PDB file of C-alpha atoms in Angstrom:
ATOM      1  CA  MET A  10      -1.883 -50.057  -7.801  1.00  0.00           C
ATOM      2  CA  ALA A  11       0.331 -53.442  -7.422  1.00  0.00           C
ATOM      3  CA  THR A  12       2.986 -51.664  -9.207  1.00  0.00           C
ATOM      4  CA  ASP A  13       2.938 -48.640  -6.794  1.00  0.00           C
ATOM      5  CA  VAL A  14       3.184 -51.199  -3.897  1.00  0.00           C
ATOM      6  CA  VAL A  15       6.286 -52.723  -5.436  1.00  0.00           C
ATOM      7  CA  VAL A  16       7.757 -49.394  -6.128  1.00  0.00           C
ATOM      8  CA  LEU A  17       6.978 -48.059  -2.680  1.00  0.00           C
ATOM      9  CA  ALA A  18       8.704 -50.941  -1.127  1.00  0.00           C
ATOM     10  CA  VAL A  19      11.668 -50.905  -3.379  1.00  0.00           C
ATOM     11  CA  ALA A  20      12.153 -47.313  -2.773  1.00  0.00           C
ATOM     12  CA  TYR A  21      11.754 -47.708   1.182  1.00  0.00           C
ATOM     13  CA  ALA A  22      14.448 -50.705   0.853  1.00  0.00           C
ATOM     14  CA  ALA A  23      16.756 -48.291  -0.960  1.00  0.00           C
ATOM     15  CA  LEU A  24      16.431 -45.780   1.620  1.00  0.00           C
ATOM     16  CA  ARG A  25      17.381 -47.845   4.466  1.00  0.00           C
ATOM     17  CA  ILE A  26      20.379 -49.295   2.403  1.00  0.00           C
ATOM     18  CA  ALA A  27      21.468 -45.556   1.600  1.00  0.00           C
ATOM     19  CA  GLN A  28      21.657 -44.810   5.334  1.00  0.00           C
ATOM     20  CA  ARG A  29      24.409 -47.620   5.939  1.00  0.00           C
ATOM     21  CA  PRO A  30      27.451 -46.488   7.015  1.00  0.00           C
ATOM     22  CA  PRO A  31      30.762 -47.110   4.589  1.00  0.00           C
ATOM     23  CA  THR A  32      32.680 -50.065   4.869  1.00  0.00           C
ATOM     24  CA  GLU A  33      36.315 -51.255   3.744  1.00  0.00           C
ATOM     25  CA  ARG A  34      34.785 -52.332   0.317  1.00  0.00           C
ATOM     26  CA  HIS A  35      32.360 -49.435  -0.256  1.00  0.00           C
ATOM     27  CA  THR A  36      34.335 -46.488   0.926  1.00  0.00           C
ATOM     28  CA  PHE A  37      31.787 -43.840   0.030  1.00  0.00           C
ATOM     29  CA  GLY A  38      28.998 -45.756   1.578  1.00  0.00           C
ATOM     30  CA  PHE A  39      25.754 -46.888  -0.272  1.00  0.00           C
ATOM     31  CA  ALA A  40      24.036 -43.486  -1.184  1.00  0.00           C
ATOM     32  CA  ARG A  41      24.110 -44.449  -4.906  1.00  0.00           C
ATOM     33  CA  THR A  42      21.801 -47.172  -4.247  1.00  0.00           C
ATOM     34  CA  GLU A  43      19.027 -44.541  -4.410  1.00  0.00           C
ATOM     35  CA  VAL A  44      20.146 -43.274  -7.762  1.00  0.00           C
ATOM     36  CA  LEU A  45      20.126 -46.733  -9.122  1.00  0.00           C
ATOM     37  CA  VAL A  46      16.470 -47.212  -7.965  1.00  0.00           C
ATOM     38  CA  ALA A  47      15.723 -43.832  -9.243  1.00  0.00           C
ATOM     39  CA  GLN A  48      16.998 -44.740 -12.711  1.00  0.00           C
ATOM     40  CA  ALA A  49      14.846 -48.256 -12.539  1.00  0.00           C
ATOM     41  CA  ASN A  50      11.759 -45.766 -11.684  1.00  0.00           C
ATOM     42  CA  GLY A  51      12.330 -43.770 -14.678  1.00  0.00           C
ATOM     43  CA  LEU A  52      12.596 -46.958 -17.042  1.00  0.00           C
ATOM     44  CA  LEU A  53       9.629 -48.225 -15.456  1.00  0.00           C
ATOM     45  CA  LEU A  54       7.656 -45.071 -16.164  1.00  0.00           C
ATOM     46  CA  PHE A  55       8.837 -44.807 -19.596  1.00  0.00           C
ATOM     47  CA  ALA A  56       8.058 -48.480 -20.270  1.00  0.00           C
ATOM     48  CA  GLY A  57       4.676 -48.134 -19.024  1.00  0.00           C
ATOM     49  CA  ALA A  58       3.777 -44.997 -21.027  1.00  0.00           C
ATOM     50  CA  VAL A  59       4.727 -46.843 -24.136  1.00  0.00           C
ATOM     51  CA  ALA A  60       2.626 -49.858 -23.275  1.00  0.00           C
ATOM     52  CA  VAL A  61      -0.359 -47.735 -22.229  1.00  0.00           C
ATOM     53  CA  VAL A  62      -0.261 -45.973 -25.702  1.00  0.00           C
ATOM     54  CA  VAL A  63       0.320 -49.344 -27.487  1.00  0.00           C
ATOM     55  CA  GLU A  64      -2.895 -50.695 -25.761  1.00  0.00           C
ATOM     56  CA  ALA A  65      -4.869 -47.363 -26.398  1.00  0.00           C
ATOM     57  CA  ILE A  66      -4.001 -47.563 -30.066  1.00  0.00           C
ATOM     58  CA  ARG A  67      -5.114 -51.210 -30.226  1.00  0.00           C
ATOM     59  CA  ARG A  68      -8.329 -50.371 -28.606  1.00  0.00           C
ATOM     60  CA  TYR A  69      -9.301 -47.941 -31.295  1.00  0.00           C
ATOM     61  CA  GLY A  70      -9.223 -50.585 -33.691  1.00  0.00           C
ATOM     62  CA  SER A  71     -10.929 -53.041 -31.492  1.00  0.00           C
ATOM     63  CA  PRO A  72     -13.023 -51.294 -28.779  1.00  0.00           C
ATOM     64  CA  HIS A  73     -13.737 -53.195 -25.583  1.00  0.00           C
ATOM     65  CA  ALA A  74     -16.953 -52.911 -23.558  1.00  0.00           C
ATOM     66  CA  VAL A  75     -16.313 -50.762 -20.576  1.00  0.00           C
ATOM     67  CA  SER A  76     -18.523 -50.674 -17.420  1.00  0.00           C
ATOM     68  CA  ALA A  77     -18.601 -47.031 -16.703  1.00  0.00           C
ATOM     69  CA  GLY A  78     -19.816 -47.314 -12.977  1.00  0.00           C
ATOM     70  CA  GLY A  79     -16.932 -49.900 -12.281  1.00  0.00           C
ATOM     71  CA  VAL A  80     -14.540 -47.437 -14.096  1.00  0.00           C
ATOM     72  CA  ILE A  81     -15.570 -44.313 -12.092  1.00  0.00           C
ATOM     73  CA  VAL A  82     -15.405 -46.128  -8.608  1.00  0.00           C
ATOM     74  CA  VAL A  83     -12.068 -47.641  -9.132  1.00  0.00           C
ATOM     75  CA  GLY A  84     -10.642 -44.419 -10.561  1.00  0.00           C
ATOM     76  CA  ALA A  85     -11.947 -42.385  -7.669  1.00  0.00           C
ATOM     77  CA  LEU A  86     -10.369 -44.838  -5.152  1.00  0.00           C
ATOM     78  CA  GLY A  87      -7.230 -44.631  -7.262  1.00  0.00           C
ATOM     79  CA  LEU A  88      -7.127 -41.191  -7.088  1.00  0.00           C
ATOM     80  CA  VAL A  89      -7.593 -40.771  -3.412  1.00  0.00           C
ATOM     81  CA  VAL A  90      -4.936 -43.470  -2.693  1.00  0.00           C
ATOM     82  CA  ASN A  91      -2.230 -41.810  -5.211  1.00  0.00           C
ATOM     83  CA  VAL A  92      -2.960 -38.055  -4.278  1.00  0.00           C
ATOM     84  CA  ALA A  93      -2.617 -39.182  -0.677  1.00  0.00           C
ATOM     85  CA  SER A  94       0.653 -40.807  -1.420  1.00  0.00           C
ATOM     86  CA  ALA A  95       2.242 -38.076  -3.431  1.00  0.00           C
ATOM     87  CA  ALA A  96       1.277 -35.606  -0.630  1.00  0.00           C
ATOM     88  CA  ALA A  97       3.005 -37.628   1.707  1.00  0.00           C
ATOM     89  CA  LEU A  98       6.171 -37.993  -0.503  1.00  0.00           C
ATOM     90  CA  VAL A  99       6.415 -34.463  -2.262  1.00  0.00           C
ATOM     91  CA  ARG A 100       8.147 -32.621   0.556  1.00  0.00           C
ATOM     92  CA  HIS A 101      10.966 -35.336  -0.024  1.00  0.00           C
ATOM     93  CA  SER A 102      10.824 -35.186  -3.676  1.00  0.00           C
ATOM     94  CA  HIS A 103      12.859 -32.165  -4.537  1.00  0.00           C
ATOM     95  CA  GLU A 104      16.450 -33.372  -3.285  1.00  0.00           C
ATOM     96  CA  ASP A 105      16.233 -37.232  -3.248  1.00  0.00           C
ATOM     97  CA  LEU A 106      15.871 -39.023  -6.401  1.00  0.00           C
ATOM     98  CA  ASN A 107      14.887 -42.105  -4.912  1.00  0.00           C
ATOM     99  CA  MET A 108      11.539 -40.156  -3.435  1.00  0.00           C
ATOM    100  CA  ARG A 109      11.398 -38.138  -6.463  1.00  0.00           C
ATOM    101  CA  GLY A 110      10.891 -41.477  -8.589  1.00  0.00           C
ATOM    102  CA  ALA A 111       8.374 -42.882  -5.957  1.00  0.00           C
ATOM    103  CA  PHE A 112       6.594 -39.464  -6.194  1.00  0.00           C
ATOM    104  CA  LEU A 113       6.423 -39.394  -9.684  1.00  0.00           C
ATOM    105  CA  HIS A 114       4.928 -42.834  -9.801  1.00  0.00           C
ATOM    106  CA  MET A 115       2.262 -41.821  -7.331  1.00  0.00           C
ATOM    107  CA  PHE A 116       1.659 -38.313  -9.407  1.00  0.00           C
ATOM    108  CA  THR A 117       1.635 -39.914 -12.685  1.00  0.00           C
ATOM    109  CA  ASP A 118      -0.811 -42.705 -11.439  1.00  0.00           C
ATOM    110  CA  ALA A 119      -3.184 -39.905  -9.903  1.00  0.00           C
ATOM    111  CA  LEU A 120      -3.260 -38.206 -13.380  1.00  0.00           C
ATOM    112  CA  GLY A 121      -4.221 -41.608 -14.745  1.00  0.00           C
ATOM    113  CA  SER A 122      -6.913 -42.204 -12.194  1.00  0.00           C
ATOM    114  CA  LEU A 123      -8.260 -38.780 -13.154  1.00  0.00           C
ATOM    115  CA  GLY A 124      -8.549 -39.617 -16.954  1.00  0.00           C
ATOM    116  CA  VAL A 125     -10.124 -42.922 -15.634  1.00  0.00           C
ATOM    117  CA  ILE A 126     -13.081 -40.703 -14.012  1.00  0.00           C
ATOM    118  CA  VAL A 127     -12.934 -38.430 -17.100  1.00  0.00           C
ATOM    119  CA  ALA A 128     -13.390 -41.281 -19.552  1.00  0.00           C
ATOM    120  CA  GLY A 129     -16.034 -43.237 -17.190  1.00  0.00           C
ATOM    121  CA  ALA A 130     -18.201 -40.248 -16.754  1.00  0.00           C
ATOM    122  CA  GLY A 131     -18.110 -39.614 -20.810  1.00  0.00           C
ATOM    123  CA  ILE A 132     -19.123 -43.351 -21.385  1.00  0.00           C
ATOM    124  CA  ALA A 133     -21.766 -43.045 -18.608  1.00  0.00           C
ATOM    125  CA  LEU A 134     -23.447 -39.757 -20.225  1.00  0.00           C
ATOM    126  CA  PHE A 135     -22.772 -39.882 -23.946  1.00  0.00           C
ATOM    127  CA  GLY A 136     -21.628 -43.620 -24.747  1.00  0.00           C
ATOM    128  CA  ALA A 137     -18.282 -42.462 -25.665  1.00  0.00           C
ATOM    129  CA  ASP A 138     -15.886 -45.353 -25.320  1.00  0.00           C
ATOM    130  CA  TRP A 139     -13.226 -43.685 -27.269  1.00  0.00           C
ATOM    131  CA  LEU A 140     -12.571 -41.360 -24.326  1.00  0.00           C
ATOM    132  CA  ASP A 141     -10.858 -44.409 -22.502  1.00  0.00           C
ATOM    133  CA  PRO A 142      -7.883 -44.728 -24.855  1.00  0.00           C
ATOM    134  CA  THR A 143      -8.009 -41.111 -25.761  1.00  0.00           C
ATOM    135  CA  ALA A 144      -7.489 -40.111 -21.765  1.00  0.00           C
ATOM    136  CA  SER A 145      -4.515 -42.666 -21.914  1.00  0.00           C
ATOM    137  CA  ILE A 146      -2.760 -41.096 -24.985  1.00  0.00           C
ATOM    138  CA  LEU A 147      -3.265 -37.587 -23.626  1.00  0.00           C
ATOM    139  CA  ILE A 148      -1.836 -38.543 -20.221  1.00  0.00           C
ATOM    140  CA  ALA A 149       1.216 -40.498 -21.581  1.00  0.00           C
ATOM    141  CA  PRO A 150       3.440 -37.710 -22.771  1.00  0.00           C
ATOM    142  CA  LEU A 151       3.211 -36.221 -19.293  1.00  0.00           C
ATOM    143  CA  VAL A 152       4.597 -39.402 -17.798  1.00  0.00           C
ATOM    144  CA  VAL A 153       7.398 -39.471 -20.505  1.00  0.00           C
ATOM    145  CA  SER A 154       8.458 -36.096 -19.432  1.00  0.00           C
ATOM    146  CA  ALA A 155       8.671 -36.961 -16.085  1.00  0.00           C
ATOM    147  CA  ALA A 156      10.423 -40.186 -16.699  1.00  0.00           C
ATOM    148  CA  TRP A 157      12.994 -38.286 -18.939  1.00  0.00           C
ATOM    149  CA  LYS A 158      13.765 -35.802 -16.144  1.00  0.00           C
ATOM    150  CA  LEU A 159      14.378 -38.773 -13.477  1.00  0.00           C
ATOM    151  CA  LEU A 160      16.550 -40.453 -15.771  1.00  0.00           C
ATOM    152  CA  ARG A 161      18.533 -37.402 -16.965  1.00  0.00           C
ATOM    153  CA  ASP A 162      19.077 -36.309 -13.362  1.00  0.00           C
ATOM    154  CA  ALA A 163      19.957 -39.919 -12.088  1.00  0.00           C
ATOM    155  CA  ASN A 164      22.492 -40.300 -15.037  1.00  0.00           C
ATOM    156  CA  ARG A 165      24.215 -37.028 -14.053  1.00  0.00           C
ATOM    157  CA  VAL A 166      24.811 -38.692 -10.760  1.00  0.00           C
ATOM    158  CA  LEU A 167      26.263 -41.948 -12.180  1.00  0.00           C
ATOM    159  CA  LEU A 168      28.396 -40.017 -14.921  1.00  0.00           C
ATOM    160  CA  GLU A 169      29.602 -37.830 -11.989  1.00  0.00           C
ATOM    161  CA  ALA A 170      28.491 -34.542 -13.501  1.00  0.00           C
ATOM    162  CA  ALA A 171      28.800 -31.339 -11.379  1.00  0.00           C
ATOM    163  CA  PRO A 172      25.327 -30.876  -9.574  1.00  0.00           C
ATOM    164  CA  THR A 173      22.870 -28.421 -11.211  1.00  0.00           C
ATOM    165  CA  GLY A 174      23.140 -26.087  -8.279  1.00  0.00           C
ATOM    166  CA  ILE A 175      26.727 -25.394  -8.142  1.00  0.00           C
ATOM    167  CA  ASP A 176      28.761 -23.158 -10.264  1.00  0.00           C
ATOM    168  CA  VAL A 177      32.194 -24.763 -10.658  1.00  0.00           C
ATOM    169  CA  GLY A 178      33.728 -21.429 -12.096  1.00  0.00           C
ATOM    170  CA  SER A 179      32.499 -19.721  -8.928  1.00  0.00           C
ATOM    171  CA  VAL A 180      33.847 -22.549  -6.400  1.00  0.00           C
ATOM    172  CA  ARG A 181      37.302 -22.149  -8.378  1.00  0.00           C
ATOM    173  CA  ASP A 182      37.169 -18.344  -8.305  1.00  0.00           C
ATOM    174  CA  ALA A 183      36.367 -18.201  -4.485  1.00  0.00           C
ATOM    175  CA  LEU A 184      39.146 -20.929  -3.773  1.00  0.00           C
ATOM    176  CA  ALA A 185      41.726 -18.690  -5.844  1.00  0.00           C
ATOM    177  CA  ALA A 186      40.474 -15.284  -4.274  1.00  0.00           C
ATOM    178  CA  ALA A 187      41.034 -16.732  -0.626  1.00  0.00           C
ATOM    179  CA  PRO A 188      43.960 -15.231   1.318  1.00  0.00           C
ATOM    180  CA  GLY A 189      47.264 -17.112   0.506  1.00  0.00           C
ATOM    181  CA  VAL A 190      46.184 -18.950  -2.380  1.00  0.00           C
ATOM    182  CA  ASP A 191      48.178 -18.738  -5.554  1.00  0.00           C
ATOM    183  CA  ALA A 192      46.432 -20.993  -8.119  1.00  0.00           C
ATOM    184  CA  VAL A 193      43.550 -23.877  -8.048  1.00  0.00           C
ATOM    185  CA  HIS A 194      43.696 -26.727 -10.308  1.00  0.00           C
ATOM    186  CA  HIS A 195      42.381 -30.332 -10.749  1.00  0.00           C
ATOM    187  CA  LEU A 196      39.322 -29.200  -9.430  1.00  0.00           C
ATOM    188  CA  HIS A 197      36.632 -31.687  -9.424  1.00  0.00           C
ATOM    189  CA  VAL A 198      33.052 -31.470  -8.132  1.00  0.00           C
ATOM    190  CA  TRP A 199      30.681 -34.472  -8.073  1.00  0.00           C
ATOM    191  CA  THR A 200      27.828 -35.948  -6.109  1.00  0.00           C
ATOM    192  CA  THR A 201      28.165 -39.477  -4.596  1.00  0.00           C
ATOM    193  CA  GLY A 202      24.369 -39.816  -4.064  1.00  0.00           C
ATOM    194  CA  SER A 203      21.620 -37.306  -4.983  1.00  0.00           C
ATOM    195  CA  GLN A 204      22.321 -34.931  -2.109  1.00  0.00           C
ATOM    196  CA  GLN A 205      26.002 -35.445  -1.208  1.00  0.00           C
ATOM    197  CA  VAL A 206      28.220 -33.242  -2.643  1.00  0.00           C
ATOM    198  CA  ALA A 207      32.176 -33.717  -2.791  1.00  0.00           C
ATOM    199  CA  LEU A 208      35.008 -31.903  -4.060  1.00  0.00           C
ATOM    200  CA  SER A 209      38.488 -32.522  -4.818  1.00  0.00           C
ATOM    201  CA  ALA A 210      41.035 -29.946  -5.829  1.00  0.00           C
ATOM    202  CA  HIS A 211      44.929 -28.981  -5.880  1.00  0.00           C
ATOM    203  CA  VAL A 212      45.559 -25.601  -4.059  1.00  0.00           C
ATOM    204  CA  VAL A 213      49.158 -23.924  -4.479  1.00  0.00           C
ATOM    205  CA  LEU A 214      49.478 -21.974  -1.280  1.00  0.00           C
ATOM    206  CA  ARG A 215      51.801 -18.615  -0.923  1.00  0.00           C
ATOM    207  CA  GLY A 216      54.609 -19.814   1.062  1.00  0.00           C
ATOM    208  CA  PRO A 217      56.942 -20.614   2.529  1.00  0.00           C
ATOM    209  CA  LEU A 218      54.542 -22.535   5.190  1.00  0.00           C
ATOM    210  CA  SER A 219      55.304 -25.212   7.697  1.00  0.00           C
ATOM    211  CA  LEU A 220      53.055 -28.220   7.218  1.00  0.00           C
ATOM    212  CA  HIS A 221      51.030 -27.007  10.508  1.00  0.00           C
ATOM    213  CA  GLU A 222      50.298 -23.903   8.550  1.00  0.00           C
ATOM    214  CA  ALA A 223      49.174 -25.614   5.449  1.00  0.00           C
ATOM    215  CA  GLN A 224      46.923 -27.692   7.375  1.00  0.00           C
ATOM    216  CA  LEU A 225      45.384 -24.853   9.083  1.00  0.00           C
ATOM    217  CA  ARG A 226      44.901 -22.858   5.727  1.00  0.00           C
ATOM    218  CA  ALA A 227      43.292 -25.987   4.332  1.00  0.00           C
ATOM    219  CA  GLY A 228      40.935 -25.990   6.878  1.00  0.00           C
ATOM    220  CA  GLU A 229      39.997 -22.301   6.467  1.00  0.00           C
ATOM    221  CA  LEU A 230      39.407 -23.147   2.757  1.00  0.00           C
ATOM    222  CA  LYS A 231      37.096 -26.205   3.592  1.00  0.00           C
ATOM    223  CA  ARG A 232      34.886 -23.989   5.853  1.00  0.00           C
ATOM    224  CA  LEU A 233      34.797 -21.667   2.909  1.00  0.00           C
ATOM    225  CA  LEU A 234      33.277 -24.104   0.706  1.00  0.00           C
ATOM    226  CA  ALA A 235      30.765 -25.513   3.403  1.00  0.00           C
ATOM    227  CA  SER A 236      29.629 -21.673   4.041  1.00  0.00           C
ATOM    228  CA  GLN A 237      29.085 -20.575   0.588  1.00  0.00           C
ATOM    229  CA  PHE A 238      28.412 -23.605  -1.526  1.00  0.00           C
ATOM    230  CA  GLY A 239      27.388 -26.032   0.910  1.00  0.00           C
ATOM    231  CA  ILE A 240      30.210 -28.699   0.129  1.00  0.00           C
ATOM    232  CA  GLU A 241      30.709 -30.729   3.331  1.00  0.00           C
ATOM    233  CA  HIS A 242      33.195 -33.120   1.851  1.00  0.00           C
ATOM    234  CA  ALA A 243      36.259 -31.623   0.436  1.00  0.00           C
ATOM    235  CA  THR A 244      39.617 -33.058  -0.155  1.00  0.00           C
ATOM    236  CA  LEU A 245      42.295 -30.633  -0.850  1.00  0.00           C
ATOM    237  CA  GLU A 246      45.999 -31.295  -1.700  1.00  0.00           C
ATOM    238  CA  VAL A 247      47.898 -28.375  -0.707  1.00  0.00           C
ATOM    239  CA  GLU A 248      51.074 -27.604  -2.713  1.00  0.00           C
ATOM    240  CA  CYS A 249      53.819 -24.963  -2.800  1.00  0.00           C
ATOM    241  CA  HIS A 250      54.119 -24.721  -6.460  1.00  0.00           C
ATOM    242  CA  ALA A 251      52.054 -26.209  -9.385  1.00  0.00           C
ATOM    243  CA  CYS A 252      52.181 -29.872 -10.418  1.00  0.00           C
ATOM    244  CA  VAL A 253      54.820 -31.147 -12.677  1.00  0.00           C
ATOM    245  CA  ASP A 254      52.242 -32.273 -15.169  1.00  0.00           C
ATOM    246  CA  ASP A 255      50.603 -28.652 -15.230  1.00  0.00           C
ATOM    247  CA  GLU A 256      53.988 -26.875 -15.772  1.00  0.00           C
ATOM    248  CA  ALA A 257      54.606 -29.299 -18.631  1.00  0.00           C
ATOM    249  CA  HIS A 258      51.282 -28.408 -20.024  1.00  0.00           C
ATOM    250  CA  GLU A 259      52.187 -24.724 -19.606  1.00  0.00           C
ATOM    251  CA  HIS A 260      55.359 -25.278 -21.557  1.00  0.00           C
ATOM    252  CA  ALA A 261      53.884 -27.228 -24.041  1.00  0.00           C
ATOM    253  CA  HIS A 262      51.712 -24.192 -24.872  1.00  0.00           C
TER     254      HIS A 262
END
């Protein structure tokens, strides 16, 4: 429970920092603070699961006397607190990695509390002390699975992979099919945080066009990206012909 308090405090601090406006030094803002904290939470979950399994195996060899009544009371209190906390976080956990990390801590701890109650009941009714470490070992794989998914998603953001909900090929096809567009290249899609999707691309426009007309066309393409793909932050370099490096690449083939 003490660990949960620390996790929630750090998650709240990361949320406040992520909301700070960009600066001259941090031009993209601080949105990735939540991703770094989510990654740390994933590592803590994984380390906690390993530590629990190691301790459970040790207790098989040297069982400890367990107070069944105390175990059930503590488990019940923990279950109530963790379920209430998880319920408060669940609606924010689908898009925000930081909140997902905090939610997973609460959820896995609720599972742990449930296991504690079951073990305490088994000890009280049947004297089955082995239920205590067994419950821990059964819950540990669930914790590891949750930690792995959280780390995977956090690393995708840090490695600037394309968001899972966006098909880059479909984005390229939509831009290329827009009126007045001849070609699209140097297309990159990534996330600055767990929710903010960004895009940059070179777009060859059919001309001749004035600078004003090219800017209007770029604005139309940005509105297309926002309406069809939810990409609000797009940087488009409009061109009248393909880049020199692209032409050289084509001639090389």
